[in-house]
PDB file of C-alpha atoms in Angstrom:
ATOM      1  CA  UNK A  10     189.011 160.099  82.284  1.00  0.00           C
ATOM      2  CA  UNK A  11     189.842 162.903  80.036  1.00  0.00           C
ATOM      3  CA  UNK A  12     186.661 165.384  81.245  1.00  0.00           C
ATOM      4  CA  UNK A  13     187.958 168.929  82.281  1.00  0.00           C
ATOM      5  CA  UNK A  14     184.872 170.762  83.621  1.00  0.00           C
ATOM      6  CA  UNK A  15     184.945 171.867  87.125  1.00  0.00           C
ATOM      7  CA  UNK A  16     181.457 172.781  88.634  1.00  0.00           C
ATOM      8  CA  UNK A  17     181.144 173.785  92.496  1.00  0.00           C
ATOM      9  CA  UNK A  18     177.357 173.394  93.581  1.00  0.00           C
ATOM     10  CA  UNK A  19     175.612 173.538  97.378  1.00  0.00           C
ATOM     11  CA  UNK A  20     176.787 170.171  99.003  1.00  0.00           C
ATOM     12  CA  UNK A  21     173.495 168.701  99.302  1.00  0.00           C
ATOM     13  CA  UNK A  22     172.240 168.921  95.668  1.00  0.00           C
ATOM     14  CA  UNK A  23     176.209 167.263  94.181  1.00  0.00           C
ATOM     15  CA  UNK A  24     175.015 164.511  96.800  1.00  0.00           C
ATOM     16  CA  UNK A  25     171.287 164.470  95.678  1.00  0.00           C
ATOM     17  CA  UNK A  26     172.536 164.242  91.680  1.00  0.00           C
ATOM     18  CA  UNK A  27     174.778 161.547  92.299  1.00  0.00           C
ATOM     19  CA  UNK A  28     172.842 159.718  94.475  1.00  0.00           C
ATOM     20  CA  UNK A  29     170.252 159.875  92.003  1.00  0.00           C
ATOM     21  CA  UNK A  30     172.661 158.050  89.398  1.00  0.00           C
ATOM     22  CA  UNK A  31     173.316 155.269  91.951  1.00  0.00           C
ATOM     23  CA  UNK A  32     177.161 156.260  93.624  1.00  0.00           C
ATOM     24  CA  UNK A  33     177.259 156.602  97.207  1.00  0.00           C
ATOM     25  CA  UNK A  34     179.211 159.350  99.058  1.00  0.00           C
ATOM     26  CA  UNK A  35     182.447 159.000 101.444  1.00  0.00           C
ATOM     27  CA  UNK A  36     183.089 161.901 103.177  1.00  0.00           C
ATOM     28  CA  UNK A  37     186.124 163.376 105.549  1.00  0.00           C
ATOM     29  CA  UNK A  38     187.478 166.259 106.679  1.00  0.00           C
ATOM     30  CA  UNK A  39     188.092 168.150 103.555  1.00  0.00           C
ATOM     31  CA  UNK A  40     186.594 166.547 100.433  1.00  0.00           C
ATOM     32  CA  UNK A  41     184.179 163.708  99.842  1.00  0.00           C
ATOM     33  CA  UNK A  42     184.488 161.286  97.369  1.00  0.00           C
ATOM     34  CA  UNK A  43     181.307 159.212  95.328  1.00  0.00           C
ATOM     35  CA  UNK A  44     181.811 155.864  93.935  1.00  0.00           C
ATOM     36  CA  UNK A  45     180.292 153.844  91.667  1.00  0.00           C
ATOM     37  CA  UNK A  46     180.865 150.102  91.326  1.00  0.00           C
ATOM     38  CA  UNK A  47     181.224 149.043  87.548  1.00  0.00           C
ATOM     39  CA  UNK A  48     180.587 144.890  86.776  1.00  0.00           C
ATOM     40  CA  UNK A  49     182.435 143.581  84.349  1.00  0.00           C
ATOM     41  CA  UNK A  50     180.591 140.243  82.647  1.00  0.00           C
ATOM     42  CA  UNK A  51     183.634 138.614  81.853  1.00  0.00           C
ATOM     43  CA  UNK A  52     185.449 138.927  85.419  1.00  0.00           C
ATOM     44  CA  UNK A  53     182.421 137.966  87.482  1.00  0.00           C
ATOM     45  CA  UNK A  54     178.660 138.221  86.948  1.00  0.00           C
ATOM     46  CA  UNK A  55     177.804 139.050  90.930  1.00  0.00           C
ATOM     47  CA  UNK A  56     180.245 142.100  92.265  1.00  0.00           C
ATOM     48  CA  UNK A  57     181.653 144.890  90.888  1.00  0.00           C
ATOM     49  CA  UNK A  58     185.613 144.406  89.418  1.00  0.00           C
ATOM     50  CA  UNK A  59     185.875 147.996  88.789  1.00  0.00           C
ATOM     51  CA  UNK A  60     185.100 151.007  91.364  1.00  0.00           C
ATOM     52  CA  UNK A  61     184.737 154.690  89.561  1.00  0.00           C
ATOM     53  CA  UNK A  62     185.744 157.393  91.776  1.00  0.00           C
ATOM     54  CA  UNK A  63     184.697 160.996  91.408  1.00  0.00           C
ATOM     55  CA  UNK A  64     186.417 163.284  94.262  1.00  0.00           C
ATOM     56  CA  UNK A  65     184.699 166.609  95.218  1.00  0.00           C
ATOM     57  CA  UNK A  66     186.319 169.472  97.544  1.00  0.00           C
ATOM     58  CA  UNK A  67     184.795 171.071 100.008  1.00  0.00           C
ATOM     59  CA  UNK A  68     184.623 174.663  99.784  1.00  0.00           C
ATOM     60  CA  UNK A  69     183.773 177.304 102.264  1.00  0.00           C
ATOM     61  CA  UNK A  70     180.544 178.450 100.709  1.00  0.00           C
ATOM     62  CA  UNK A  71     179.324 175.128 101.679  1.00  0.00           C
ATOM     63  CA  UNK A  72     180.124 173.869  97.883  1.00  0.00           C
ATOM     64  CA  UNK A  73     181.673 171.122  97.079  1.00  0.00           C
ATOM     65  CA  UNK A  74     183.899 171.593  94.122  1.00  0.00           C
ATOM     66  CA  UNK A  75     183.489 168.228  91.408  1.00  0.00           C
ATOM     67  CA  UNK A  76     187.403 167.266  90.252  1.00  0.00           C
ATOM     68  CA  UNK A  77     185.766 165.607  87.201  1.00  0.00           C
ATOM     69  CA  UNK A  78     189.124 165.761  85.587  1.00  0.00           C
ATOM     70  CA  UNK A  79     190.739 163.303  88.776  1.00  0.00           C
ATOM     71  CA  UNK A  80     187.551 160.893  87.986  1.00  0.00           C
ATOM     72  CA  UNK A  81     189.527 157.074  87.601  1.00  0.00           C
ATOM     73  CA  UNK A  82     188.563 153.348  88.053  1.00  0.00           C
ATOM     74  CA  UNK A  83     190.145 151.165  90.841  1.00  0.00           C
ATOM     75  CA  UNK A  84     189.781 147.443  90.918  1.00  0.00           C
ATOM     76  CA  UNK A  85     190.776 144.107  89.337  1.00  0.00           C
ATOM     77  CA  UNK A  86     192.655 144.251  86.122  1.00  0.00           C
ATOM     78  CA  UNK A  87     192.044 146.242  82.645  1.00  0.00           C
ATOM     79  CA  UNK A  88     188.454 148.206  82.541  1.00  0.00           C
ATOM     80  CA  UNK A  89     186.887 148.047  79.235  1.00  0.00           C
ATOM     81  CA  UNK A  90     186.726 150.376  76.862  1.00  0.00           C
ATOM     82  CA  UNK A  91     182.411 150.048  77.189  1.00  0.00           C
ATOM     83  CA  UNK A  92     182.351 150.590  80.670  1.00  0.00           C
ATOM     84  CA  UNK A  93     184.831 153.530  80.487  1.00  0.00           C
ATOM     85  CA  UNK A  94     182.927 155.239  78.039  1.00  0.00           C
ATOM     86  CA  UNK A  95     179.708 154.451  79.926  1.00  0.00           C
ATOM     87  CA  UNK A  96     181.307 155.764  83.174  1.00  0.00           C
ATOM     88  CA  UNK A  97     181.969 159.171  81.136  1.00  0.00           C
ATOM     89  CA  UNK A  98     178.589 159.390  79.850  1.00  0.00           C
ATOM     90  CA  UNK A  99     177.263 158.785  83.579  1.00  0.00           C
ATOM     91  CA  UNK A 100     179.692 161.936  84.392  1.00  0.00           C
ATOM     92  CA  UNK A 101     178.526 164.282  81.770  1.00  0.00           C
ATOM     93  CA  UNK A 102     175.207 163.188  82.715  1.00  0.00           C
ATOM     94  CA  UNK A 103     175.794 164.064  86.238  1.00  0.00           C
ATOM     95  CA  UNK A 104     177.988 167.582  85.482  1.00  0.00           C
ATOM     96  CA  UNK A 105     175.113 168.478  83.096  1.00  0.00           C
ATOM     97  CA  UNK A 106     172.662 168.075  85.672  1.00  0.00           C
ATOM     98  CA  UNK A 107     174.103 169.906  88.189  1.00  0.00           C
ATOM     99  CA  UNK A 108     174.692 173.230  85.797  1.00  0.00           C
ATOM    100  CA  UNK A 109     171.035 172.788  85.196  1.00  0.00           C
ATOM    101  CA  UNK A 110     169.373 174.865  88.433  1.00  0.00           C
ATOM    102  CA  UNK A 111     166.314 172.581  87.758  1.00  0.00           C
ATOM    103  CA  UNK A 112     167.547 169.323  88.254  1.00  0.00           C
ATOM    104  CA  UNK A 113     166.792 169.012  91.822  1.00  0.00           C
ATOM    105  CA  UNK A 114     163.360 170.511  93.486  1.00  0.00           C
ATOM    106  CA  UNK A 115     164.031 174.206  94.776  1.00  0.00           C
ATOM    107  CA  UNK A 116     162.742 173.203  98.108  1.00  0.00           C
ATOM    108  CA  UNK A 117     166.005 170.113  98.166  1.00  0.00           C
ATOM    109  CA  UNK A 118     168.220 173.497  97.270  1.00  0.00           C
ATOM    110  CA  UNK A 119     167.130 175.929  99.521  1.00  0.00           C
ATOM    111  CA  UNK A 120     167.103 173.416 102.734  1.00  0.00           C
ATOM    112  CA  UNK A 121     170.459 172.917 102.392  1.00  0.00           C
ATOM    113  CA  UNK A 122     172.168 171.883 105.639  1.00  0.00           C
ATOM    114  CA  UNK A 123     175.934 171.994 106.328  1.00  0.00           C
ATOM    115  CA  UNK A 124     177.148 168.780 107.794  1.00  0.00           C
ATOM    116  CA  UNK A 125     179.374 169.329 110.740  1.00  0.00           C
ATOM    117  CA  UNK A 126     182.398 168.058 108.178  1.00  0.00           C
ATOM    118  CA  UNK A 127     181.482 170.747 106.169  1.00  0.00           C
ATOM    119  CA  UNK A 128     181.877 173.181 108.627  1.00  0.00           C
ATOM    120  CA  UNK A 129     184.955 175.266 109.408  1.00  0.00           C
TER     121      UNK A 129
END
């Protein structure tokens, strides 16, 4: 992925925005990474062949830090140029969203909870 943009935003709404655009969140210790799983027609029509990652950092605000620029596909052979640039789109969707302080409700925002991960 060739996006550069690095946006740091409370923990809970990065996790609310991409849940919203269907990836589910791994977390440990120190950063916490959403993927997305990608299908590919021509390799199968069932389960994903391609798995977009997008790693966040944990910062000691309670932030997590978006390494948009380290966003990359894992999985069974070549991905195609369409889902690539739909994977991008899904990013600058997501990136855009969370600059924009009224893409989640203020009471998600100001309820924010530190995990115990998060913690330090």
């Amino acid at each position: 992925m060739n996006t550069t943009s690095m946006i740091s935003a409370p923990a809970q709404r990065v996790r609310h925005v991409f849940i919203q655009h269907g990836f589910t969140g791994i977390s440990c210790k120190e950063k916490e990474t959403f993927v997305l799983g990608w299908i590919d027609q021509d390799m199968d029509e069932l389960r994903a062949s391609h798995v977009f990652t997008v790693p966040a950092i944990y910062l000691p605000d309670g932030k997590l830090l978006i390494e948009a620029e380290k966003a990359s596909f894992s999985g069974y052979g070549q991905v195609p140029d369409s889902i690539q640039a739909q994977a991008q789109e899904q990013l600058n969707e997501i990136l855009a969203a969370l600059k924009d302080d009224r893409s989640v409700p203020r009471e998600e925002t100001h309820s924010y909870k530190p995990l115990d991960s998060e913690r330090q």
